[in-house]
Coordinates of C-alpha atoms and ligand atoms in Angstrom, one line a residue:
X2 CA 21.3 23.5 -27.4
X3 CA 19.9 20.0 -27.2
X4 CA 19.9 18.4 -23.8
X5 CA 20.6 14.7 -23.4
X6 CA 17.8 13.3 -21.2
X7 CA 16.5 9.9 -20.2
X8 CA 13.4 9.5 -18.1
X9 CA 12.9 6.1 -16.4
X10 CA 10.7 4.5 -13.8
X11 CA 11.9 1.7 -11.5
X12 CA 9.2 -0.9 -11.1
X13 CA 9.1 -4.2 -9.3
X14 CA 7.4 -6.4 -6.8
X15 CA 7.5 -5.2 -3.2
X16 CA 11.0 -5.4 -1.5
X17 CA 13.0 -6.5 -4.6
X18 CA 15.3 -3.5 -4.0
X19 CA 14.1 -0.5 -6.1
X20 CA 14.8 2.2 -3.4
X21 CA 18.1 0.6 -2.6
X22 CA 19.1 0.7 -6.2
X23 CA 18.1 4.4 -6.5
X24 CA 20.3 5.1 -3.4
X25 CA 23.3 3.5 -5.0
X26 CA 22.6 5.4 -8.3
X27 CA 22.4 8.7 -6.4
X28 CA 25.6 8.0 -4.5
X29 CA 27.6 7.0 -7.6
X30 CA 26.4 10.0 -9.6
X31 CA 28.6 12.2 -7.5
X32 CA 25.6 14.3 -6.4
X33 CA 26.4 14.2 -2.7
X34 CA 29.4 15.8 -1.0
X35 CA 31.9 13.1 -0.1
X36 CA 31.4 13.7 3.6
X37 CA 27.6 14.1 3.4
X38 CA 25.8 11.7 5.8
X39 CA 23.0 9.8 4.2
X40 CA 20.4 7.6 5.6
X41 CA 19.7 4.3 4.0
X42 CA 17.0 4.4 1.3
X43 CA 16.9 8.1 1.4
X44 CA 14.0 8.3 -1.1
X45 CA 11.7 6.6 1.4
X46 CA 11.4 10.0 3.0
X47 CA 8.1 10.0 4.9
X48 CA 7.6 8.8 8.4
X49 CA 5.4 5.8 7.6
X50 CA 7.7 4.7 4.8
X51 CA 10.7 4.7 7.1
X52 CA 9.0 2.9 9.9
X53 CA 7.6 0.2 7.6
X54 CA 10.5 0.0 5.3
X55 CA 8.3 0.2 2.2
X56 CA 7.8 2.9 -0.4
X57 CA 4.2 4.3 -0.4
X58 CA 4.5 7.2 -2.7
X59 CA 6.3 7.5 -6.1
X60 CA 9.1 10.0 -6.0
X61 CA 11.3 11.8 -8.5
X62 CA 15.0 12.3 -8.5
X63 CA 17.5 13.1 -11.1
X64 CA 21.2 12.2 -11.7
X65 CA 23.7 13.1 -14.2
X66 CA 25.8 10.5 -16.0
X67 CA 28.5 11.7 -18.4
X68 CA 26.5 14.7 -19.6
X69 CA 23.1 12.9 -19.7
X70 CA 20.4 13.9 -17.3
X71 CA 18.6 10.8 -16.0
X72 CA 15.3 11.4 -14.3
X73 CA 14.3 8.5 -12.1
X74 CA 11.0 7.7 -10.6
X75 CA 11.1 5.3 -7.7
X76 CA 7.7 3.5 -7.4
X77 CA 6.1 1.5 -4.6
X78 CA 6.0 -2.3 -5.0
X79 CA 3.0 -3.1 -2.8
X80 CA -0.1 -3.9 -4.8
X81 CA -2.2 -1.4 -2.8
X82 CA -0.1 1.5 -4.3
X83 CA -0.5 0.4 -7.9
X84 CA -2.2 3.7 -8.7
X85 CA 1.2 5.4 -8.0
X86 CA 3.0 3.1 -10.5
X87 CA 0.4 3.7 -13.2
X88 CA 0.9 7.5 -13.0
X89 CA 4.7 7.2 -12.8
X90 CA 4.7 5.3 -16.1
X91 CA 3.0 8.3 -17.7
X92 CA 6.2 10.4 -16.9
X93 CA 8.8 8.2 -18.4
X94 CA 10.1 6.7 -21.7
X95 CA 11.4 3.4 -20.4
X96 CA 11.5 1.2 -17.3
X97 CA 14.0 -0.7 -15.2
X98 CA 12.2 -3.9 -14.2
X99 CA 13.8 -5.2 -11.0
X100 CA 13.5 -8.9 -10.1
X101 CA 14.9 -10.5 -7.1
X102 CA 17.3 -13.2 -8.4
X103 CA 16.2 -15.6 -5.8
X104 CA 12.4 -15.0 -5.5
X105 CA 11.9 -14.5 -9.3
X106 CA 8.9 -12.7 -10.7
X107 CA 5.9 -12.3 -8.4
X108 CA 2.4 -10.9 -8.8
X109 CA 3.3 -7.2 -8.7
X110 CA 6.1 -7.9 -11.2
X111 CA 3.4 -9.2 -13.5
X112 CA 1.2 -6.2 -12.9
X113 CA 3.8 -3.5 -13.4
X114 CA 5.3 -5.2 -16.4
X115 CA 1.9 -5.6 -18.0
X116 CA 1.3 -1.8 -17.5
X117 CA 4.7 -1.0 -18.9
X118 CA 4.3 -3.2 -22.0
X119 CA 0.8 -1.8 -22.7
X120 CA 2.4 1.7 -22.6
X121 CA 5.0 0.5 -25.0
X122 CA 7.8 1.4 -22.7
X123 CA 11.1 -0.4 -23.4
X124 CA 12.3 -2.4 -20.4
X125 CA 15.8 -3.1 -19.0
X126 CA 15.7 -6.2 -16.9
X127 CA 17.6 -5.9 -13.7
X128 CA 18.1 -9.1 -11.8
X129 CA 18.9 -7.8 -8.3
X130 CA 20.2 -9.4 -5.1
X131 CA 22.6 -11.7 -7.0
X132 CA 24.6 -11.9 -3.7
X133 CA 21.8 -13.8 -2.0
X134 CA 23.1 -17.4 -1.2
X135 CA 19.9 -18.7 -2.8
X136 CA 20.1 -16.6 -5.9
X137 CA 19.3 -18.5 -9.1
X138 CA 19.6 -15.9 -11.9
X139 CA 19.6 -18.2 -14.9
X140 CA 16.3 -19.9 -13.8
X141 CA 14.8 -16.5 -12.9
X142 CA 15.6 -15.1 -16.3
X143 CA 13.7 -18.1 -17.8
X144 CA 10.8 -17.4 -15.7
X145 CA 10.9 -13.7 -16.8
X146 CA 10.8 -14.8 -20.5
X147 CA 7.9 -17.0 -19.7
X148 CA 6.1 -14.0 -18.1
X149 CA 6.7 -11.8 -21.1
X150 CA 5.3 -14.5 -23.4
X151 CA 2.4 -14.9 -21.1
X152 CA 1.8 -11.2 -21.3
X153 CA 1.8 -11.4 -25.2
X154 CA 5.0 -9.3 -25.5
X155 CA 6.0 -8.5 -29.0
X156 CA 9.3 -9.8 -30.5
X157 CA 10.8 -6.4 -30.0
X158 CA 9.8 -6.3 -26.3
X159 CA 11.2 -9.8 -25.8
X160 CA 14.6 -8.5 -26.9
X161 CA 15.3 -6.8 -23.6
X162 CA 18.8 -6.2 -22.1
X163 CA 19.6 -7.8 -18.8
X164 CA 21.8 -6.4 -16.0
X165 CA 22.7 -8.2 -12.8
X166 CA 23.0 -6.1 -9.7
X167 CA 23.8 -6.1 -6.0
X168 CA 22.0 -2.9 -5.2
X169 CA 23.2 -2.9 -1.6
X170 CA 26.8 -2.8 -2.7
X171 CA 26.1 -0.7 -5.8
X172 CA 27.5 -3.0 -8.4
X173 CA 26.1 -3.9 -11.8
X174 CA 27.3 -6.7 -14.1
X175 CA 26.6 -7.5 -17.8
X176 CA 27.4 -11.1 -16.9
X177 CA 27.2 -12.8 -13.6
X178 CA 30.7 -12.8 -12.1
X179 CA 32.4 -10.2 -14.4
X180 CA 34.8 -7.9 -12.7
X181 CA 32.6 -4.7 -12.6
X182 CA 32.7 -2.9 -9.2
X183 CA 30.3 0.0 -9.9
X184 CA 26.9 0.6 -11.4
X185 CA 28.5 1.9 -14.7
X186 CA 27.1 -0.9 -16.8
X187 CA 23.7 0.0 -15.7
X188 CA 24.1 3.7 -16.4
X189 CA 25.5 2.9 -19.9
X190 CA 22.6 0.5 -20.6
X191 CA 20.1 3.3 -19.7
X192 CA 21.7 5.8 -22.0
X193 CA 22.0 3.2 -24.7
X194 CA 18.6 1.4 -24.8
X195 CA 16.2 3.9 -23.3
X196 CA 15.1 6.4 -26.0
X197 CA 15.5 10.1 -25.4
X198 CA 12.1 11.8 -24.9
X199 CA 10.2 12.6 -28.0
X200 CA 8.5 15.9 -28.3
X201 CA 9.2 19.1 -30.0
X202 CA 10.3 22.2 -28.0
X203 CA 8.8 24.4 -30.7
X204 CA 5.4 22.7 -30.7
X205 CA 2.3 23.8 -28.7
X206 CA 2.8 23.6 -25.0
X207 CA 1.7 20.4 -23.4
X208 CA 2.4 19.6 -19.8
X209 CA 0.6 17.0 -17.7
X210 CA 0.6 16.9 -13.9
X211 CA 1.2 13.3 -12.8
X212 CA 2.0 13.7 -9.1
X213 CA 1.8 16.1 -6.2
X214 CA 4.3 16.9 -3.6
X215 CA 4.6 19.2 -0.7
X216 CA 7.4 21.5 0.4
X217 CA 7.4 23.5 3.7
X218 CA 8.8 26.5 1.8
X219 CA 6.8 26.4 -1.4
X220 CA 3.6 24.6 -0.4
X221 CA 2.0 22.4 -2.9
X222 CA 4.1 21.3 -5.8
X223 CA 2.8 19.8 -9.0
X224 CA 5.1 17.3 -10.5
X225 CA 4.7 17.2 -14.3
X226 CA 6.1 16.1 -17.5
X227 CA 6.5 18.4 -20.5
X228 CA 5.3 16.5 -23.5
X229 CA 5.6 19.3 -26.1
X230 CA 6.6 22.9 -26.4
X231 CA 8.6 25.2 -24.1
X232 CA 7.5 26.9 -20.9
X233 CA 9.2 30.1 -19.9
X234 CA 8.9 31.2 -16.4
X235 CA 6.3 34.0 -15.8
X236 CA 4.4 33.6 -19.1
X237 CA 0.6 33.3 -18.9
X238 CA -0.6 29.8 -19.6
X239 CA -4.0 27.9 -19.2
X240 CA -4.6 25.0 -16.8
X241 CA -7.0 22.6 -18.3
X242 CA -9.1 21.4 -15.3
X243 CA -10.5 17.9 -15.3
X244 CA -13.9 19.2 -16.4
X245 CA -12.4 20.8 -19.4
X246 CA -12.5 24.4 -18.2
X247 CA -9.4 26.5 -18.7
X248 CA -8.0 28.5 -15.9
X249 CA -5.5 31.2 -16.9
X250 CA -2.5 31.6 -14.6
X251 CA 1.1 32.7 -14.5
X252 CA 3.7 30.1 -13.5
X253 CA 6.3 31.9 -11.6
X254 CA 7.9 29.1 -9.6
X255 CA 9.4 26.5 -11.9
X256 CA 11.9 23.8 -10.9
X257 CA 13.8 20.9 -12.3
X258 CA 15.3 18.0 -10.2
X259 CA 18.9 17.5 -9.1
X260 CA 19.5 14.7 -6.7
X261 CA 17.2 15.3 -3.7
X262 CA 17.1 19.0 -4.4
X263 CA 15.2 21.2 -6.8
X264 CA 16.8 23.8 -9.0
X265 CA 14.9 26.9 -10.1
X266 CA 14.5 26.9 -13.8
X267 CA 13.8 29.8 -16.2
X268 CA 12.7 27.6 -19.0
X269 CA 11.7 24.0 -19.4
X270 CA 11.1 22.1 -22.6
X271 CA 9.7 18.9 -24.1
X272 CA 11.1 15.9 -22.2
X273 CA 11.7 17.6 -19.0
X274 CA 10.2 16.4 -15.7
X275 CA 9.4 19.5 -13.6
X276 CA 8.0 20.8 -10.4
X277 CA 5.6 23.7 -10.3
X278 CA 4.7 25.7 -7.3
X279 CA 2.3 28.5 -6.6
X280 CA -0.6 27.3 -8.7
X281 CA -3.7 27.2 -6.5
X282 CA -5.8 24.1 -6.6
X283 CA -3.8 22.3 -9.3
X284 CA -4.6 18.6 -9.5
X285 CA -3.3 15.3 -10.8
X286 CA -4.2 14.7 -14.4
X287 CA -4.7 18.4 -15.4
X288 CA -2.8 19.8 -18.4
X289 CA -0.9 23.0 -18.7
X290 CA -1.1 24.5 -22.2
X291 CA -1.1 27.6 -24.3
X292 CA -3.9 29.9 -23.5
X293 CA -4.6 31.0 -27.1
X294 CA -4.1 27.6 -28.5
X295 CA -5.0 25.0 -26.0
X296 CA -4.0 21.3 -26.6
X297 CA -5.0 19.4 -23.5
X298 CA -3.8 15.9 -22.9
X299 CA -5.9 12.9 -22.2
X300 CA -6.7 12.7 -18.4
X301 CA -5.0 9.8 -16.7
X302 CA -6.9 6.5 -16.3
X303 CA -6.3 4.6 -13.1
X304 CA -7.6 1.1 -12.2
X305 CA -10.8 1.1 -10.2
X306 CA -10.8 0.7 -6.4
X307 CA -11.7 -2.8 -5.2
X308 CA -12.1 -2.4 -1.5
X309 CA -14.4 -0.1 0.5
X310 CA -14.6 0.8 4.2
X311 CA -16.9 3.1 6.1
X312 CA -15.2 5.9 8.0
X313 CA -17.5 7.5 10.6
X314 CA -17.2 10.0 13.5
X315 CA -16.3 8.5 16.8
X316 CA -19.4 7.8 18.8
X317 CA -17.7 5.9 21.7
X318 CA -18.2 7.1 25.2
X319 CA -14.5 8.3 25.1
X320 CA -15.0 10.3 21.9
X321 CA -13.2 13.7 21.9
X322 CA -10.8 12.8 24.7
X323 CA -7.7 12.2 22.8
X324 CA -8.1 13.9 19.3
X325 CA -8.3 17.4 18.0
X326 CA -10.5 16.8 15.0
X327 CA -13.7 14.8 15.8
X328 CA -16.6 16.2 13.9
X329 CA -18.1 14.9 10.6
X330 CA -17.1 18.3 9.1
X331 CA -13.5 17.6 10.1
X332 CA -13.7 14.2 8.7
X333 CA -15.2 15.3 5.3
X334 CA -12.7 18.1 4.8
X335 CA -9.8 15.7 5.5
X336 CA -11.1 13.1 3.1
X337 CA -11.6 15.7 0.5
X338 CA -8.1 17.0 0.9
X339 CA -6.8 13.4 0.5
X340 CA -8.7 13.0 -2.8
X341 CA -6.6 15.8 -4.4
X342 CA -3.4 13.8 -4.1
X343 CA -4.6 10.2 -3.9
X344 CA -6.2 9.5 -7.2
X345 CA -6.7 5.8 -6.7
X346 CA -9.0 6.7 -3.8
X347 CA -12.7 7.5 -4.0
X348 CA -15.1 8.9 -1.4
X349 CA -18.9 8.4 -1.4
X350 CA -21.6 9.7 0.8
X351 CA -23.7 7.2 2.8
X352 CA -27.2 7.5 4.2
X353 CA -26.0 9.6 7.0
X354 CA -23.8 12.8 7.2
X355 CA -21.6 11.3 9.9
X356 CA -20.3 8.4 7.7
X357 CA -18.4 8.2 4.4
X358 CA -17.6 5.2 2.2
X359 CA -14.0 5.3 1.3
X360 CA -12.9 3.2 -1.7
X361 CA -9.3 2.1 -2.3
X362 CA -7.1 -0.6 -3.7
X363 CA -6.5 -2.6 -0.5
X364 CA -6.4 -2.9 3.2
X365 CA -2.9 -1.5 3.5
X366 CA -3.7 1.6 1.5
X367 CA -6.6 2.4 3.7
X368 CA -4.7 1.6 6.9
X369 CA -2.0 4.0 5.8
X370 CA -4.6 6.8 5.3
X371 CA -6.1 6.0 8.7
X372 CA -2.7 6.0 10.4
X373 CA -1.8 9.3 8.8
X374 CA -5.1 10.9 9.9
X375 CA -4.6 9.7 13.5
X376 CA -1.1 11.2 13.6
X377 CA -2.6 14.4 12.4
X378 CA -5.0 14.4 15.5
X379 CA -8.1 12.9 14.0
X380 CA -10.5 10.6 15.9
X381 CA -12.8 8.3 13.8
X382 CA -14.2 4.8 13.6
X383 CA -13.9 2.5 10.7
X384 CA -15.9 -0.6 9.7
X385 CA -15.0 -3.9 8.4
X386 CA -13.4 -3.7 4.9
X387 CA -15.7 -4.9 2.1
X388 CA -15.2 -5.7 -1.5
X389 CA -16.7 -3.6 -4.2
X390 CA -19.3 -5.5 -6.0
X391 CA -20.4 -4.5 -9.6
X392 CA -23.5 -5.3 -11.5
X393 CA -23.1 -5.8 -15.2
X394 CA -25.9 -7.0 -17.5
X395 CA -27.8 -8.0 -14.5
X396 CA -25.0 -10.2 -13.2
X397 CA -23.3 -9.5 -9.8
X398 CA -19.6 -9.4 -10.1
X399 CA -16.9 -9.4 -7.6
X400 CA -13.1 -8.9 -8.0
X401 CA -11.0 -12.0 -8.3
X402 CA -7.4 -12.3 -7.2
X403 CA -4.5 -14.3 -8.2
X404 CA -2.9 -15.4 -4.9
X405 CA 0.6 -16.8 -4.4
X406 CA 1.4 -18.6 -1.1
X407 CA 5.0 -19.6 -0.5
X408 CA 5.3 -21.8 2.6
X409 CA 7.3 -24.8 4.1
X410 CA 6.0 -28.1 2.7
X411 CA 4.5 -29.3 6.0
X412 CA 1.9 -26.5 5.9
X413 CA 0.5 -27.4 2.5
X414 CA -2.6 -29.1 4.0
X415 CA -3.3 -26.3 6.5
X416 CA -3.0 -23.6 3.8
X417 CA -5.2 -25.5 1.4
X418 CA -7.9 -25.9 4.0
X419 CA -7.8 -22.3 5.0
X420 CA -8.1 -21.1 1.4
X421 CA -10.7 -23.6 0.6
X422 CA -12.9 -22.1 3.2
X423 CA -12.4 -18.8 1.6
X424 CA -13.4 -20.2 -1.9
X425 CA -9.8 -20.3 -3.1
X426 CA -9.2 -22.6 -6.0
X427 CA -5.7 -24.0 -6.4
X428 CA -4.3 -23.6 -9.9
X429 CA -0.7 -24.6 -9.6
X430 CA 1.8 -25.9 -7.1
X431 CA 5.6 -25.6 -7.7
X432 CA 8.1 -27.3 -5.4
X433 CA 11.6 -25.7 -5.7
X434 CA 13.0 -28.6 -3.7
X435 CA 14.2 -26.2 -1.1
X436 CA 11.7 -27.4 1.5
X437 CA 9.3 -24.7 0.4
X438 CA 6.5 -24.8 -2.1
X439 CA 4.7 -22.1 -4.1
X440 CA 1.0 -22.5 -4.6
X441 CA -1.1 -20.3 -6.9
X442 CA -4.9 -19.8 -6.1
X443 CA -7.6 -18.0 -7.8
X444 CA -9.7 -16.5 -5.0
X445 CA -12.4 -13.8 -4.6
X446 CA -10.8 -10.7 -3.2
X447 CA -13.2 -11.0 -0.3
X448 CA -11.3 -14.2 0.7
X449 CA -8.2 -12.1 1.3
X450 CA -9.7 -9.9 4.0
X451 CA -8.0 -10.9 7.3
X452 CA -6.2 -13.7 5.5
X453 CA -2.7 -12.6 6.2
X454 CA -2.9 -12.6 10.0
X455 CA -4.7 -16.0 10.0
X456 CA -2.2 -17.5 7.7
X457 CA 0.7 -16.2 9.8
X458 CA -0.8 -17.8 12.9
X459 CA -1.5 -21.1 11.1
X460 CA 2.0 -21.4 9.5
X461 CA 3.9 -19.9 12.5
X462 CA 4.9 -16.9 10.7
X463 CA 6.6 -18.8 7.8
X464 CA 4.2 -18.1 4.9
X465 CA 4.7 -15.4 2.2
X466 CA 1.6 -14.2 0.4
X467 CA 1.2 -12.0 -2.6
X468 CA -1.9 -11.2 -4.5
X469 CA -2.8 -9.5 -7.8
X470 CA -6.2 -8.4 -9.1
X471 CA -7.1 -10.8 -11.9
X472 CA -10.4 -9.6 -13.0
X473 CA -14.0 -9.9 -12.1
X474 CA -16.1 -12.9 -11.6
X475 CA -19.6 -13.9 -10.7
X476 CA -20.3 -13.3 -7.1
X477 CA -19.5 -16.5 -5.3
X478 CA -21.9 -16.3 -2.4
X479 CA -21.4 -15.8 1.3
X480 CA -18.2 -16.7 2.9
X481 CA -17.5 -17.5 6.5
X482 CA -14.7 -15.3 7.7
X483 CA -13.8 -15.0 11.4
X484 CA -14.7 -18.2 13.2
X485 CA -14.5 -16.8 16.7
X486 CA -16.6 -14.4 18.8
X487 CA -15.5 -11.5 20.9
X488 CA -15.0 -11.0 24.6
X489 CA -17.1 -7.9 25.3
X490 CA -17.1 -5.6 28.3
X491 CA -20.5 -5.6 30.0
X492 CA -19.8 -2.3 31.9
X493 CA -17.6 0.8 32.1
X494 CA -14.8 1.0 34.5
X495 CA -11.1 0.2 34.7
X496 CA -9.7 -3.3 34.0
X497 CA -8.1 -5.2 36.9
X498 CA -5.5 -7.9 36.9
X499 CA -7.7 -10.0 38.9
X500 CA -10.6 -9.9 36.5
X501 CA -8.3 -10.5 33.5
X502 CA -6.8 -13.4 35.3
X503 CA -10.3 -14.9 35.4
X504 CA -11.2 -14.1 31.8
X505 CA -8.0 -15.0 30.0
X506 CA -8.7 -18.7 29.9
X507 CA -11.8 -18.0 27.7
X508 CA -9.7 -16.6 24.9
X509 CA -7.0 -14.1 24.1
X510 CA -7.0 -10.7 25.7
X511 CA -6.4 -7.4 23.8
X512 CA -6.2 -5.3 26.9
X513 CA -4.1 -5.5 30.1
X514 CA -4.8 -4.2 33.6
X515 CA -5.6 -0.6 34.4
X516 CA -7.1 0.2 31.1
X517 CA -10.3 2.3 31.0
X518 CA -13.1 0.3 29.3
X519 CA -16.6 1.0 28.3
X520 CA -19.7 -1.2 27.8
X521 CA -19.6 -2.8 24.4
X522 CA -15.8 -2.5 24.1
X523 CA -14.1 -5.6 22.8
X524 CA -11.5 -6.9 25.3
X525 CA -10.4 -9.9 23.4
X526 CA -11.1 -12.9 21.1
X527 CA -13.3 -15.5 22.5
X528 CA -12.1 -19.0 21.8
X529 CA -15.7 -20.0 21.0
X530 CA -17.7 -18.7 18.2
X531 CA -20.2 -16.6 20.0
X532 CA -19.6 -13.3 21.8
X533 CA -19.4 -13.3 25.6
X534 CA -20.1 -10.4 27.9
X535 CA -17.6 -10.2 30.7
X536 CA -16.8 -8.0 33.7
X537 CA -13.2 -7.0 33.4
X538 CA -13.4 -4.5 36.3
X539 CA -13.9 -7.0 39.1
X540 CA -11.8 -6.4 42.2
X541 CA -10.6 -9.1 44.4
X542 CA -12.7 -9.4 47.5
X543 CA -10.8 -8.6 50.6
X544 CA -11.1 -11.6 53.0
X545 CA -9.4 -12.9 56.1
X546 CA -9.9 -16.5 55.0
X547 CA -6.9 -18.0 53.4
X548 CA -7.7 -20.2 50.5
X549 CA -5.0 -21.8 48.5
X550 CA -6.5 -20.8 45.1
X551 CA -7.1 -17.1 46.1
X552 CA -3.5 -16.8 47.1
X553 CA -2.2 -18.3 43.9
X554 CA -0.1 -15.7 42.3
X555 CA -2.0 -13.9 39.5
X556 CA -0.2 -14.7 36.3
X557 CA -1.3 -12.7 33.4
X558 CA -0.7 -13.7 29.8
X559 CA 0.5 -10.5 27.9
X560 CA -2.3 -9.2 25.8
X561 CA -2.3 -9.4 22.0
X562 CA -1.0 -6.0 20.7
X563 CA -3.9 -4.9 18.4
X564 CA -2.2 -2.6 15.8
X565 CA -4.4 -0.7 13.4
X566 CA -4.0 -3.3 10.7
X567 CA -4.7 -6.3 13.0
X568 CA -7.7 -4.5 14.3
X569 CA -9.1 -3.9 10.8
X570 CA -8.5 -7.5 9.9
X571 CA -10.1 -8.7 13.0
X572 CA -13.5 -6.9 13.2
X573 CA -16.7 -8.5 11.9
X574 CA -19.7 -6.8 10.4
X575 CA -21.2 -5.7 13.7
X576 CA -18.0 -4.2 15.0
X577 CA -16.0 -0.9 14.6
X578 CA -12.3 0.0 15.1
X579 CA -12.1 3.2 17.1
X580 CA -9.1 5.2 16.2
X581 CA -7.7 8.2 18.1
X582 CA -4.2 9.7 18.2
X583 CA -3.5 7.7 21.4
X584 CA -5.6 4.5 21.1
X585 CA -6.9 1.8 18.9
X586 CA -10.0 0.2 20.5
X587 CA -12.4 -2.4 19.1
X588 CA -16.0 -2.2 19.9
X589 CA -19.4 -3.6 19.0
X590 CA -21.5 -1.3 16.9
X591 CA -24.3 -1.6 19.5
X592 CA -22.7 -0.8 22.8
X593 CA -25.6 -1.6 25.1
X594 CA -25.5 -5.3 25.8
X595 CA -29.3 -5.6 26.2
X596 CA -30.0 -4.0 22.8
X597 CA -27.3 -5.8 20.9
X598 CA -28.6 -8.3 18.4
X599 CA -27.3 -11.8 18.7
X600 CA -25.2 -11.0 15.7
X601 CA -23.4 -12.8 12.9
X602 CA -23.4 -16.4 13.9
X603 CA -27.0 -16.3 12.9
X604 CA -26.0 -14.9 9.6
X605 CA -23.4 -17.6 9.3
X606 CA -25.9 -20.3 10.3
X607 CA -27.9 -19.6 7.2
X608 CA -24.8 -19.7 5.0
X609 CA -23.9 -23.1 3.6
X610 CA -20.4 -24.0 4.9
X611 CA -17.8 -23.6 2.2
Ligands
LIG721 N1 21.2 -9.0 -0.2 C1 20.7 -8.0 -0.8 N2 19.7 -7.3 -0.3 C2 19.2 -6.2 -1.0 C3 19.7 -5.8 -2.2 N3 19.0 -4.8 -2.7 C4 18.1 -4.5 -1.7 N4 18.2 -5.3 -0.7 C5 17.4 -5.3 0.5 O1 16.1 -5.6 0.3 C6 15.2 -4.9 1.2 C7 14.2 -4.1 0.3 O2 14.8 -3.1 -0.3 P1 14.0 -1.8 -0.8 O3 15.0 -1.0 -1.6 O4 13.3 -1.2 0.3 O5 13.0 -2.5 -1.8 P2 11.9 -1.8 -2.6 O6 11.8 -2.5 -3.9 O7 12.2 -0.3 -2.8 O8 10.6 -2.0 -1.8 P3 9.2 -1.3 -1.9 O9 9.4 0.2 -2.3 O10 8.5 -1.4 -0.6 O11 8.4 -2.1 -2.9 C8 16.1 -4.0 2.0 O12 16.3 -4.7 3.2 C9 17.4 -4.0 1.3 O13 18.5 -3.8 2.1 C10 20.7 -6.7 -2.8 O14 21.2 -6.4 -3.9 N5 21.2 -7.7 -2.1
LIG722 MG1 11.0 1.2 -2.3

């Protein structure tokens, strides 16, 4: 019996509608009962994904279309999770490249397409959101051809089919405006132009683990692609570990996908995407092969991390009050566990046993890890994100980014100045005559740290920014980042409305009244560039004298809500973010006001202004 199979990944820039399209495909495949209630974007199943409305982890599902099994991998669009996309591509034989019909191709479109073309995966171009009033499908299609040419696509690759979709409604068209009312044209295109998986069921067994998942019932699941041969449940096989050692094992729990469920399978063959449970310690990149005649597959290669942050135990006076896991041993064990599933992450030791250097692809990726840990009950502190610097032939190199800023015309000057200060070089400016412009910069990755929040303030929330790692460049020298100092508590105690009322004119507060504070804790952003020690615990003196000013009602400006990401973007070299399950606090590394060095404005004074 030959099975008809297609394995595809859906790839795109962030928010272009991948998960929504998978939703529609699932619904129209008849996999759900008619009355089954489904949440929107059902594949974004973890808490953080639902809260943020973004996909973080690549996930598998399977549908059936007229006798053909279509395995679909939904991938994240945010550049920090590019490692997920790279692995997903290893599992499939073709890709749906989704592009927003109004926004057009953006940096992550370029990145994922480049990876897909390099892997020789045939693409189907899907122009989505054609219902948007500002959709411009014809122009966007031209931009896509330009992108393919720019990426040195072959003639064959340029000959891609195009489908127009409204993923929200679940409609696909071969031509804009034709009378289709379902996704059928898309399903047909997949069956027609994506090749069935190659690989011989009679050949030597070759399976590669490309992802891990977890089930409450089954524990750890390895998601894998069968490249060759046949695996019968219960037979003895060898797991080729990453160091080349072979570990014999019996695979007794074997599954294939069906919608959001998994079906037990007795046998899987070349071309199948499967889930395997019950194999202790199995890791991403490992192969499963015949014990007698091992034929391991090349391990996966994943782009290098570009950003690093120090994670250390909480040493604040409040340490251990709010979290369950607080020791360096807890921290190390948790980070090691993360490495098993998160292959684009790296952890290095530092000079002390209390601190670890965690390397990843971006601020969001690390923030998600920290947020996950805090929800699990961990307390820790993290330092300012730094860019990974490499030395090659005696030259110091740093990562360089392609940055696209889309903003209203009247902010061009402000944006150019801000990026100029961060050593950004403008390469291109396009005016779509819609009142908005799109500017392209080449900028060291360092220049992106904290950029988003600054840009949002400067453009009153109107700018859209996207970036993509472009390569490595000669280290560009120091860069002035935060131009303001901190308001720092000079003692421990409880904040009072009266004291805040006195301090708030100095800058912007991060804490309101009745908050416990400690010496060295950061209470707000100083409007000036130096740090200022303040007493936020001062009580109003009881007095019989009536003075007009003392009786003035105390009006407090609401404090700035420092989320984890904002806090990470804010801190300077001599500061930490303290993270516990209940609180995000900012603090100076040196808490004692008398011992604290006069900090970074001195460093900056020695830096030539950019
Ligand atoms: N108008 C319109 N909105 C759409 C369409 N498809 C998706 N959206 C909306 O676009 C937003 C992003 O959709 P998602 O499906 O989460 O996008 P995604 O590509 O999976 O995003 P990431 O996984 O985070 O990269 C959601 O608000 C969707 O409702 C469409 O065809 N038309
Ligand atoms: Mg998604």
